[in-house]
Coordinates of C-alpha atoms in Angstrom, one line a residue:
M41 CA 73.8 55.4 46.8
K42 CA 70.7 57.6 47.0
L43 CA 71.4 60.9 48.9
H44 CA 69.1 62.9 51.1
P45 CA 68.0 66.2 49.4
R46 CA 70.3 68.2 51.7
S47 CA 73.2 65.8 50.9
K48 CA 72.4 66.3 47.2
T49 CA 72.7 70.0 47.5
L50 CA 76.0 69.6 49.3
S51 CA 77.3 67.3 46.6
L52 CA 76.4 69.8 43.9
A53 CA 78.4 72.5 45.7
L54 CA 81.4 70.3 46.0
A55 CA 81.2 69.3 42.3
L56 CA 81.1 73.0 41.3
A57 CA 84.1 73.7 43.5
A58 CA 86.0 70.8 41.9
A59 CA 85.5 72.2 38.5
G60 CA 88.4 74.5 39.0
C61 CA 90.8 71.6 38.5
G62 CA 90.1 68.6 36.3
D63 CA 91.0 65.0 37.1
D64 CA 93.6 65.1 34.4
G65 CA 95.4 68.0 36.0
S66 CA 94.2 70.5 33.5
S67 CA 93.5 74.0 34.6
V68 CA 90.1 75.4 34.0
T69 CA 89.6 79.0 33.3
S70 CA 86.4 80.9 33.6
I71 CA 86.1 81.5 29.9
G72 CA 83.3 79.8 28.1
C73 CA 83.8 78.6 24.5
N74 CA 82.2 76.8 21.6
S75 CA 85.6 75.7 20.0
A76 CA 89.3 76.0 20.6
T77 CA 89.4 79.2 18.5
D78 CA 87.4 80.9 21.2
C79 CA 90.2 80.1 23.8
P80 CA 93.6 81.7 24.3
D81 CA 96.6 80.2 22.7
G82 CA 97.5 76.9 24.3
Q83 CA 94.1 76.2 25.6
L84 CA 91.4 73.9 24.4
C85 CA 87.7 74.1 24.5
V86 CA 86.6 71.3 26.7
D87 CA 83.0 71.0 27.8
S88 CA 82.4 74.6 26.7
M89 CA 85.1 75.8 28.9
C90 CA 88.7 76.9 28.0
R91 CA 91.3 74.7 29.6
V92 CA 95.1 74.5 29.5
S93 CA 96.0 71.3 27.7
A94 CA 97.3 68.4 29.8
V95 CA 98.4 64.9 29.2
G96 CA 95.7 62.7 27.8
D97 CA 93.8 65.5 26.1
T98 CA 92.9 64.8 22.5
T99 CA 93.6 67.2 19.8
D100 CA 89.9 67.6 19.3
G101 CA 89.6 69.0 22.8
T102 CA 87.7 66.2 24.3
S103 CA 88.7 64.7 27.6
D104 CA 89.0 61.1 28.4
V105 CA 88.3 61.8 32.0
V106 CA 84.7 61.9 32.9
P107 CA 83.6 62.3 36.6
T108 CA 81.7 59.2 37.7
D109 CA 81.4 59.7 41.5
I110 CA 78.8 62.4 41.5
E111 CA 75.3 61.2 41.6
E112 CA 72.7 63.0 39.5
I113 CA 71.2 65.8 41.6
E114 CA 67.5 66.4 41.5
D115 CA 66.2 69.9 40.9
V116 CA 66.2 72.0 44.1
P117 CA 62.8 73.5 44.6
T118 CA 62.7 77.3 44.2
I119 CA 61.7 79.3 47.3
P120 CA 59.5 82.1 46.3
D121 CA 60.3 85.6 47.5
V122 CA 58.0 86.7 50.3
A123 CA 57.6 90.4 51.2
P124 CA 57.7 91.1 55.0
N125 CA 54.2 92.4 55.0
D126 CA 52.8 89.4 53.1
V127 CA 52.6 87.2 56.2
A128 CA 49.2 85.6 56.4
A129 CA 46.9 86.7 59.3
P130 CA 46.6 84.1 62.1
K131 CA 43.4 82.2 62.3
D132 CA 41.0 83.2 65.2
T133 CA 41.7 81.4 68.4
P134 CA 39.7 81.2 71.6
P135 CA 40.8 83.2 74.6
P136 CA 42.9 81.4 77.2
F137 CA 41.0 79.6 79.9
D138 CA 40.4 81.7 83.0
P139 CA 39.7 79.5 86.1
G140 CA 38.8 82.5 88.2
P141 CA 40.3 83.2 91.7
A142 CA 41.7 80.4 93.5
P143 CA 39.4 79.0 96.1
D144 CA 40.1 80.1 99.8
L145 CA 41.3 76.9 101.3
I146 CA 41.9 78.5 104.7
P147 CA 38.8 77.9 107.0
D148 CA 37.2 81.0 108.7
D149 CA 37.4 80.3 112.4
D150 CA 37.5 83.9 113.7
A151 CA 34.6 85.2 115.6
P152 CA 33.2 88.6 114.5
T153 CA 33.8 91.6 116.7
L154 CA 32.1 95.0 117.1
I155 CA 34.6 97.5 116.1
K156 CA 32.6 100.8 116.2
T157 CA 29.3 102.2 117.3
T158 CA 27.6 105.5 116.5
P159 CA 26.7 107.0 118.9
A160 CA 29.8 105.9 120.8
K161 CA 29.9 104.9 124.4
D162 CA 29.3 107.9 126.7
A163 CA 28.6 110.2 123.7
T164 CA 26.9 113.4 124.8
N165 CA 24.6 115.9 123.1
V166 CA 23.4 113.3 120.6
A167 CA 20.9 115.1 118.3
L168 CA 17.4 113.8 117.9
P169 CA 16.3 111.8 116.0
F170 CA 19.2 109.4 116.2
N171 CA 20.0 106.1 114.5
L172 CA 22.2 103.4 116.1
Q173 CA 24.9 102.2 113.8
L174 CA 26.9 99.1 114.4
T175 CA 30.1 98.3 112.5
F176 CA 31.3 94.7 112.7
S177 CA 34.7 93.3 111.7
E178 CA 33.0 91.2 108.9
G179 CA 29.6 90.4 107.6
V180 CA 27.2 89.1 110.2
K181 CA 23.6 87.8 110.5
N182 CA 20.9 87.6 113.1
V183 CA 21.1 91.3 113.9
E184 CA 17.5 92.0 114.9
D185 CA 15.2 92.9 117.8
N186 CA 16.0 89.6 119.6
T187 CA 19.7 90.4 119.7
V188 CA 20.0 94.2 119.7
S189 CA 18.0 96.6 121.8
I190 CA 17.9 100.2 123.0
T191 CA 16.1 101.1 126.2
D192 CA 15.1 104.6 127.5
V193 CA 15.3 106.1 131.0
N194 CA 12.2 104.1 131.9
E195 CA 13.7 100.9 130.7
T196 CA 11.3 100.8 127.8
K197 CA 12.6 99.1 124.7
L198 CA 12.5 101.2 121.5
A199 CA 10.7 99.9 118.4
G200 CA 12.5 100.2 115.1
T201 CA 13.9 98.6 112.0
F202 CA 17.3 97.1 111.2
E203 CA 19.0 97.7 107.8
P204 CA 22.4 96.1 106.7
D205 CA 24.7 97.3 104.0
D206 CA 25.5 94.9 101.1
A207 CA 28.4 93.3 103.0
K208 CA 26.3 92.9 106.1
S209 CA 29.1 94.3 108.3
F210 CA 27.4 97.7 108.8
W211 CA 24.0 97.7 110.4
T212 CA 21.6 100.6 111.2
F213 CA 18.8 100.6 113.7
K214 CA 16.2 103.3 113.1
P215 CA 13.9 104.0 116.0
T216 CA 10.3 104.5 115.0
G217 CA 8.9 105.9 118.3
E218 CA 9.1 109.2 120.1
L219 CA 12.5 110.0 121.6
M220 CA 13.4 112.1 124.6
Y221 CA 15.8 115.0 124.9
A222 CA 18.4 115.3 127.6
S223 CA 18.1 111.6 128.4
P224 CA 20.2 108.4 128.6
Y225 CA 19.8 105.6 126.2
K226 CA 21.3 102.1 126.8
A227 CA 22.2 99.9 123.9
T228 CA 22.7 96.2 124.3
V229 CA 24.2 94.0 121.6
N230 CA 23.9 90.2 121.4
F231 CA 21.2 89.9 124.2
P232 CA 18.9 88.3 125.2
L233 CA 19.6 85.8 122.3
Q234 CA 23.3 85.4 121.8
V235 CA 23.1 84.2 118.2
I236 CA 24.8 87.0 116.2
A237 CA 27.3 85.2 113.9
D238 CA 29.4 85.7 110.8
L239 CA 28.5 84.1 107.5
A240 CA 30.7 81.1 108.4
N241 CA 28.6 80.6 111.6
N242 CA 31.3 81.8 114.0
K243 CA 29.4 83.4 116.9
F244 CA 29.8 86.9 118.3
V245 CA 31.3 86.4 121.8
G246 CA 29.8 88.0 124.8
I247 CA 27.4 90.9 125.3
T248 CA 28.2 94.5 124.6
E249 CA 26.4 97.3 126.5
F250 CA 27.0 101.1 126.4
T251 CA 25.1 104.3 127.2
F252 CA 24.9 107.6 125.3
F253 CA 23.1 110.8 126.2
T254 CA 20.8 113.0 124.0
A255 CA 21.0 116.7 123.6
P256 CA 18.8 119.2 125.5
P257 CA 15.8 120.6 123.6
P258 CA 16.7 123.3 121.0
N259 CA 15.8 127.0 121.0
R260 CA 16.7 127.7 124.6
E261 CA 18.6 131.0 124.0
K262 CA 16.1 133.2 125.7
Y263 CA 16.3 131.0 128.8
A264 CA 20.1 131.2 128.8
A265 CA 19.8 135.0 128.6
L266 CA 17.4 135.1 131.6
A267 CA 19.8 132.8 133.5
E268 CA 22.7 135.2 133.0
K269 CA 20.5 138.2 133.8
H270 CA 19.4 136.9 137.2
A271 CA 22.5 134.7 138.1
P272 CA 23.1 135.1 141.9
V273 CA 26.0 136.7 143.5
L274 CA 27.5 134.0 145.8
R275 CA 29.2 134.8 149.1
I276 CA 31.2 131.8 150.0
L277 CA 31.8 131.8 153.8
T278 CA 34.9 129.6 153.7
T279 CA 36.4 127.3 156.3
E280 CA 40.0 126.4 156.9
K281 CA 39.7 124.1 154.0
P282 CA 38.2 126.4 151.4
Q283 CA 38.6 123.9 148.5
Y284 CA 35.5 122.1 149.9
D285 CA 33.5 125.3 149.7
I286 CA 34.1 126.4 146.1
P287 CA 31.3 125.1 143.8
V288 CA 32.8 123.2 140.9
A289 CA 31.7 121.2 137.9
L290 CA 30.7 117.5 138.2
D291 CA 33.6 116.6 135.9
A292 CA 36.1 119.0 137.5
D293 CA 38.6 116.1 137.6
G294 CA 38.0 115.3 134.0
N295 CA 35.3 112.6 134.4
Y296 CA 31.8 112.0 135.7
D297 CA 32.9 109.5 138.4
L298 CA 31.8 111.2 141.6
T299 CA 33.3 108.5 143.8
N300 CA 36.8 109.8 143.4
T301 CA 36.4 113.6 143.0
K302 CA 37.3 114.4 146.7
T303 CA 40.4 112.3 146.3
W304 CA 41.4 114.4 143.3
L305 CA 40.6 117.6 145.2
D306 CA 42.9 116.5 148.1
K307 CA 45.9 115.8 145.8
A308 CA 48.9 118.0 146.1
T309 CA 49.0 118.0 142.3
T310 CA 45.5 119.7 142.1
K311 CA 46.5 123.3 141.7
E312 CA 43.4 125.2 140.6
L313 CA 39.6 125.2 140.6
T314 CA 37.1 126.7 138.2
P315 CA 34.0 128.0 140.1
T316 CA 30.9 126.7 138.3
V317 CA 27.1 127.1 138.8
Y318 CA 24.6 125.0 136.9
W319 CA 21.4 126.4 135.5
D320 CA 18.2 125.3 133.8
A321 CA 14.9 127.1 133.1
F322 CA 11.2 126.4 132.7
E323 CA 8.2 128.4 131.4
T324 CA 4.5 128.3 132.2
E325 CA 1.9 130.5 130.6
S326 CA 2.5 133.1 133.3
H327 CA 6.1 132.7 134.7
Y328 CA 9.7 131.6 134.2
F329 CA 11.5 129.5 136.8
I330 CA 15.3 129.5 136.7
H331 CA 17.2 127.0 138.8
Y332 CA 20.7 127.5 140.0
T333 CA 22.6 124.6 141.5
W334 CA 26.0 124.5 143.2
Y335 CA 27.9 121.2 143.6
F336 CA 30.6 120.4 146.2
P337 CA 32.8 117.2 146.2
F338 CA 32.8 117.1 150.0
R339 CA 30.6 118.3 152.8
N340 CA 32.9 119.1 155.7
D341 CA 31.0 119.8 158.9
G342 CA 33.9 118.6 161.1
L343 CA 31.7 116.0 162.7
D344 CA 30.5 112.5 161.8
K345 CA 28.0 114.0 159.3
S346 CA 30.7 114.7 156.7
F347 CA 30.3 113.0 153.4
E348 CA 31.3 113.0 149.7
N349 CA 29.1 114.9 147.2
D350 CA 26.8 117.6 148.2
A351 CA 24.6 120.2 146.5
S352 CA 22.3 123.1 147.2
G353 CA 20.9 126.0 145.2
A354 CA 18.3 128.6 144.5
T355 CA 15.4 129.3 142.2
V356 CA 14.4 132.7 140.8
V357 CA 10.8 133.2 139.8
V358 CA 10.2 135.7 137.0
E359 CA 6.9 137.1 136.0
K360 CA 6.3 137.1 132.2
W361 CA 3.5 139.6 132.0
K362 CA 2.4 142.7 133.8
E363 CA -1.0 144.1 132.9
G364 CA -1.0 142.1 129.7
V365 CA 2.4 143.1 128.4
S366 CA 5.8 141.5 128.6
A367 CA 7.5 142.4 131.9
E368 CA 10.1 139.8 132.9
R369 CA 10.5 141.0 136.4
P370 CA 11.7 138.8 139.3
V371 CA 9.1 138.4 142.1
E372 CA 10.6 135.7 144.4
V373 CA 13.7 133.7 145.1
L374 CA 13.7 130.3 146.8
T375 CA 16.7 128.8 148.5
W376 CA 17.1 125.1 149.1
F377 CA 19.6 122.8 150.9
K378 CA 19.8 119.7 153.0
K379 CA 20.9 119.4 156.6
P380 CA 21.0 116.3 158.9
G381 CA 17.4 115.7 160.0
G382 CA 15.8 118.2 157.5
E383 CA 15.5 119.6 154.1
Y384 CA 14.8 123.3 153.6
V385 CA 13.2 125.4 151.0
R386 CA 13.0 129.0 152.0
G387 CA 11.0 131.7 150.1
Y388 CA 11.7 135.4 149.8
A389 CA 9.4 137.7 147.9
T390 CA 9.4 141.3 146.6
N391 CA 7.0 143.8 148.0
E392 CA 5.9 144.9 144.5
G393 CA 5.3 141.4 143.0
G394 CA 2.1 140.5 144.9
V395 CA 3.2 137.1 146.2
H396 CA 3.5 138.7 149.7
V397 CA 0.3 140.3 151.1
D398 CA 0.6 140.7 154.9
D399 CA 1.5 137.7 157.0
L400 CA 4.8 136.0 156.1
D401 CA 4.1 133.0 158.3
N402 CA 0.8 132.3 156.7
E403 CA 2.3 132.8 153.3
Y404 CA 5.2 130.5 154.2
L405 CA 7.7 133.2 153.3
S406 CA 10.9 133.9 155.3
G407 CA 11.0 137.5 154.2
A408 CA 10.0 140.3 151.8
W409 CA 11.9 143.3 150.6
P410 CA 11.6 145.9 147.8
E411 CA 12.7 144.4 144.5
A412 CA 15.8 146.6 144.3
E413 CA 17.0 145.2 147.6
L414 CA 16.1 141.6 147.1
F415 CA 17.4 141.6 143.5
V416 CA 20.4 144.0 143.4
D417 CA 20.8 144.7 139.7
G418 CA 18.4 141.9 139.0
R419 CA 20.4 139.3 141.0
P420 CA 19.8 137.9 144.5
E421 CA 22.8 137.7 146.9
I422 CA 23.2 134.2 148.3
A423 CA 25.4 133.2 151.2
I424 CA 26.8 129.7 151.3
T425 CA 27.9 128.7 154.7
G426 CA 31.3 127.1 155.1
G427 CA 31.5 123.3 155.3
V428 CA 27.8 122.5 155.3
H429 CA 26.8 124.6 152.3
E430 CA 23.5 126.0 153.4
S431 CA 22.0 128.2 150.7
C432 CA 20.9 131.3 152.5
L433 CA 19.7 134.7 151.5
W434 CA 22.5 137.2 152.4
K435 CA 19.9 139.7 153.7
D436 CA 18.3 137.2 156.0
E437 CA 19.7 136.6 159.4
G438 CA 18.2 133.1 159.5
N439 CA 17.6 131.3 162.7
Q440 CA 19.3 128.6 164.9
A441 CA 17.9 125.8 162.7
A442 CA 19.6 127.0 159.6
C443 CA 21.3 130.0 158.0
D444 CA 22.2 131.5 161.3
L445 CA 23.7 134.7 160.0
P446 CA 23.3 137.5 162.5
L447 CA 24.8 140.8 161.5
G448 CA 27.8 140.4 163.7
D449 CA 28.7 137.0 162.2
R450 CA 28.4 138.4 158.7
I451 CA 30.8 141.1 159.5
Q452 CA 33.2 138.6 161.0
Y453 CA 33.0 136.5 157.8
A454 CA 34.2 139.3 155.6
A455 CA 37.9 138.4 155.9
S456 CA 37.2 134.8 154.9
T457 CA 34.6 135.3 152.2
I458 CA 35.0 134.7 148.5
V459 CA 32.4 136.6 146.5
L460 CA 31.6 135.0 143.1
S461 CA 29.7 136.7 140.3
Q462 CA 28.6 135.2 137.0
A463 CA 31.1 135.9 134.2
D464 CA 31.7 134.9 130.6
A465 CA 35.2 133.6 131.6
A466 CA 35.5 132.1 135.1
T467 CA 38.4 133.1 137.3
K468 CA 40.8 130.3 138.1
V469 CA 41.1 129.9 141.9
K470 CA 44.7 128.8 142.3
K471 CA 46.5 127.2 145.2
N472 CA 49.3 129.3 146.7
G473 CA 51.9 126.6 147.5
S474 CA 49.9 124.2 149.6
T475 CA 47.2 126.7 150.7
W476 CA 43.9 127.5 149.0
P477 CA 42.8 131.2 149.1
R478 CA 39.9 132.3 151.3
S479 CA 39.1 135.7 149.9
N480 CA 38.9 137.8 146.7
D481 CA 42.0 139.6 147.9
A482 CA 44.0 136.3 147.9
I483 CA 42.6 135.4 144.5
G484 CA 42.5 138.6 142.6
G485 CA 45.0 140.8 144.4
A486 CA 42.4 143.3 145.9
P487 CA 39.5 143.0 148.3
D488 CA 37.1 144.2 145.6
A489 CA 38.6 142.0 142.9
K490 CA 35.9 140.3 140.9
V491 CA 36.0 136.5 140.9
G492 CA 33.8 135.0 138.2
Y493 CA 32.0 131.7 138.0
K494 CA 30.8 130.1 134.8
L495 CA 27.3 129.0 134.1
A496 CA 27.0 125.4 133.0
D497 CA 23.9 123.8 131.4
M498 CA 22.3 121.2 133.7
L499 CA 20.2 119.8 130.9
A500 CA 23.4 118.9 129.0
T501 CA 25.3 117.5 131.9
W502 CA 23.4 116.4 135.1
W503 CA 19.9 115.4 133.9
P504 CA 21.0 113.1 131.0
R505 CA 23.1 111.2 133.5
R506 CA 20.4 110.7 136.1
T507 CA 20.5 106.9 135.7
Q508 CA 24.3 106.5 136.2
V509 CA 24.2 104.4 139.4
A510 CA 27.7 102.9 139.0
N511 CA 29.6 106.1 139.8
M512 CA 27.3 109.1 140.3
F513 CA 24.0 108.3 142.0
N514 CA 22.6 105.7 144.4
D515 CA 20.2 103.4 142.8
S516 CA 17.3 104.6 144.9
F517 CA 14.8 106.4 142.6
S518 CA 11.7 108.5 143.0
T519 CA 9.1 109.6 140.5
Y520 CA 7.0 112.7 140.0
S521 CA 3.8 112.5 138.1
Y522 CA 2.1 115.5 136.3
S523 CA -1.2 115.5 134.5
D524 CA -0.9 117.2 131.1
N525 CA -4.4 117.6 129.9
G526 CA -5.2 114.2 131.2
K527 CA -2.0 112.5 130.0
A528 CA 0.4 111.5 132.7
K529 CA 3.9 112.9 132.5
I530 CA 6.3 111.1 134.8
A531 CA 9.8 112.2 135.7
K532 CA 12.1 109.5 137.2
F533 CA 15.1 110.7 139.2
P534 CA 17.7 109.5 141.7
R535 CA 17.5 110.6 145.3
F536 CA 21.1 110.5 146.6
F537 CA 24.7 110.9 145.4
L538 CA 27.2 108.1 146.0
K539 CA 30.0 108.2 148.5
A540 CA 33.6 107.1 147.7
D541 CA 32.7 103.5 148.9
K542 CA 29.7 103.6 146.4
T543 CA 27.1 103.5 149.2
A544 CA 24.4 106.2 149.4
S545 CA 25.7 109.6 150.4
D546 CA 23.6 111.9 152.6
G547 CA 23.9 114.5 149.8
R548 CA 20.6 115.0 148.0
A549 CA 20.5 115.0 144.2
P550 CA 18.9 118.4 143.4
W551 CA 15.8 117.0 141.7
A552 CA 14.9 115.1 144.9
I553 CA 14.9 118.1 147.2
A554 CA 11.8 118.0 149.5
W555 CA 10.3 120.5 151.9
K556 CA 10.8 118.8 155.2
P557 CA 12.6 121.1 157.6
G558 CA 13.6 119.8 161.0
D559 CA 12.8 122.9 162.9
N560 CA 9.0 122.6 162.5
S561 CA 8.6 126.3 162.0
L562 CA 7.5 128.3 159.0
Y563 CA 7.4 125.2 156.8
I564 CA 5.2 122.3 155.8
D565 CA 6.2 118.9 154.6
S566 CA 3.1 117.9 152.6
L567 CA 4.5 118.8 149.2
P568 CA 6.2 115.8 147.5
A569 CA 9.9 115.4 147.0
G570 CA 11.1 116.7 143.6
Q571 CA 8.3 119.2 143.2
I572 CA 10.3 122.3 143.9
F573 CA 12.7 121.3 141.1
I574 CA 10.5 119.5 138.6
D575 CA 7.1 121.3 139.0
P576 CA 7.9 124.6 140.8
A577 CA 4.7 126.3 139.7
A578 CA 2.7 123.6 141.6
H579 CA 5.1 124.1 144.6
L580 CA 4.3 127.9 144.7
A581 CA 0.6 127.3 144.4
G582 CA 0.6 124.8 147.2
R583 CA 2.9 126.7 149.4
H584 CA 1.7 130.3 149.5
G585 CA -2.1 130.1 149.3
T586 CA -2.3 133.8 148.4
P587 CA -4.5 135.5 145.8
Y588 CA -1.4 135.8 143.7
V589 CA -1.1 132.1 143.1
E590 CA -4.9 131.3 143.4
T591 CA -6.0 133.7 140.7
A592 CA -6.6 131.6 137.6
F593 CA -4.7 132.6 134.5
V594 CA -6.7 134.4 131.7
A595 CA -4.9 134.0 128.4
A596 CA -6.8 136.9 126.7
S597 CA -5.6 139.4 129.2
K598 CA -2.4 137.5 130.3
T599 CA -3.2 138.0 133.9
G600 CA -3.2 135.5 136.8
F601 CA -1.1 132.6 137.8
S602 CA -0.8 129.5 135.6
K603 CA 0.5 126.0 136.5
A604 CA 0.2 124.9 132.8
W605 CA 3.6 124.4 131.2
C606 CA 4.8 125.9 127.9
F607 CA 8.2 124.3 128.4
N608 CA 9.3 121.7 131.0
P609 CA 12.1 119.4 129.8
Y610 CA 11.9 117.3 133.0
L611 CA 8.3 116.4 132.2
G612 CA 8.9 116.2 128.4
I613 CA 6.5 119.2 127.7
D614 CA 7.2 121.7 124.9
I615 CA 4.3 123.5 123.3
R616 CA 6.2 126.7 122.6
G617 CA 5.0 128.5 119.5
T618 CA 1.4 127.4 119.9
G619 CA 0.0 130.7 120.9
D620 CA 0.5 134.2 122.4
V621 CA 1.0 132.9 126.0
C622 CA 3.5 130.2 124.8
P623 CA 5.6 132.1 122.2
E624 CA 8.7 130.7 120.5

C-alpha cells in the first residue's frame, strides 16, 4: 500500500513511538551502543540501542524480530525558516472599479417655484440703482425679457440683462436705463409667455406679480431742517368725535390699506393715536417750497357728504436770497382744502416780502401781515375745522364760503381745541375709557400742555404708492407736464382716495388739488389741477401777477423770481451742485 505523504509522516511518528517496546517484549532504553559492553549489565546492544534481554534474543545481540508492517517513508521536505519581515511585497494591482453615483431612477415631476425675490413684495426705500433677483426652487430656463418684466410708474418696460448662476436657480435682472426715485416698480414673472421651466421641462405654474418702492432722492437734509423750522402750529377745532379730526399716518393701523382705516379707528380696542404731518420740499433758483399735508381717515360733516379718507394742507414759500445773499425767510403761506362743490387755495403774504403790493383782490391774496405775525417764531398758525378739515389761517376770519372763523367763534372753540406743535417725539393721544380727548388739558394735564406731532416724509410714503389703486387710490389719474429746457417732464398722479367699498371717495389726493372755489370770489380756476403741489412756482407766477413774481431771475445778482427748478422730485429734476444758484 502506497501512503499519502501526510499518512507517511503519521506512520513515521507511530513507528518511533513503538520503538519503546519491541515485538519480542524486550524493553528499550534510551542508551545508544556499538556492542553489549556499552550497555548495562543484563542488556544487549540491539540495533545500536541497549535492550533488556528477552526470549528469542541471540547471544550475539541480534533480534529475530524485524518489523515488516511499516512502509518505507520518503524524505519529508525541509521547510526553510522565514523571518517575519521577509514577506514578499505584493504585486501592483489596479484600483477597484468605481461605477460612480447610482443613477437617479426617480423621475422629476415637480414644477419649479419662486421662493424668494429681492426686492421683496412691498419693499420700501429700495436704493438706486437696483437689480431684481429671483431665486427658484431648482434650476430653470427661459428666464428672459419674454417671461420676466419690470415696469415703471408710466407702465414703461425696463430694458436690461438677465444673468443666472451656475445652477440656474438664481437669476439677476440688471436694468440698463434711467431709474426713478420715490416711485413704484411692478415686477411680473412668467408673463406674457408662460414658458419658464425646470431642466426636466416641468413648467412654472401661474404668473407672479409684485410691486416695490424706491427710496427718495438723497441729500435732502437741508430740506428736512427747513421743514422743521417752519412746521405749522395746528389748532384742531374738534367735534364730538375728535378721533376723526386728529391727523394721523396713512398706515396708522399698521398697513397702507385705506379702505379699512376708519373701521380700525372706530374699534373699542383702538386706544391711542399718534398725530402726524407729512412734509416734502422743492427748490427753484430763487425759492424753497415746503408742503405740509394732514390726513384724516374720515370726513364727518354730519350730513350725506361724509366719506372715508380726506386730506388738506399748507405750503410755506421761503425766499432763498435777499440782495444777493442767503436769506431763507418765509414770504407767503398757502392753505388748501376741498369742500363739496369747490377746491380752495388761499394765499397769505408778509408785508416785508414783496409779494403783496397794494390790492389783495387783484393779487389773489386773502390777507397780508407783518412777518412776525404771519410766521410766529417762523411758523404759521393753521386752524383745522372740526369734521370737514378746512385748512385755514388762524388769523383770518374767513368767510361764509369756507373757514368761517369770526373772533367770537374762535373764542368759543378754545375749550374744544387741540393745539399741535412739531416735536421730535410725538405725543400719544390716548382714549380715556371710551372717550377721546378734545383739548390739550385732557391730553397733557394742563391747558398749556404741549402736544407734539411728528413730521413724516411724503416722498418715502405717499408718493411712491401713487399707483396703488387696489386699496389706496381710485384709478382715475391726471398728469402734469413741465418743460425742462425743451424736454417734457410729466408727473402722473391719482385724483381721489378710495372709500371703504373701494369706490372713489370725495377726498382729494393732495397732488390733485386744484384752484376751483365754489364761492366765485377772490379766486380763479384757470390754473390746472396738481400745479399747486407739483409746480408751485408756476402757480405763484400765474396767480399773483405782481412785480415780485414777474421780475425775471438774474443768476449773477441772485435777484428776481425763478420758475426753473434746482430740485423737484415729482418732476424728476435734480441739478443741485451745478452752480451758485443751485448749490448742493
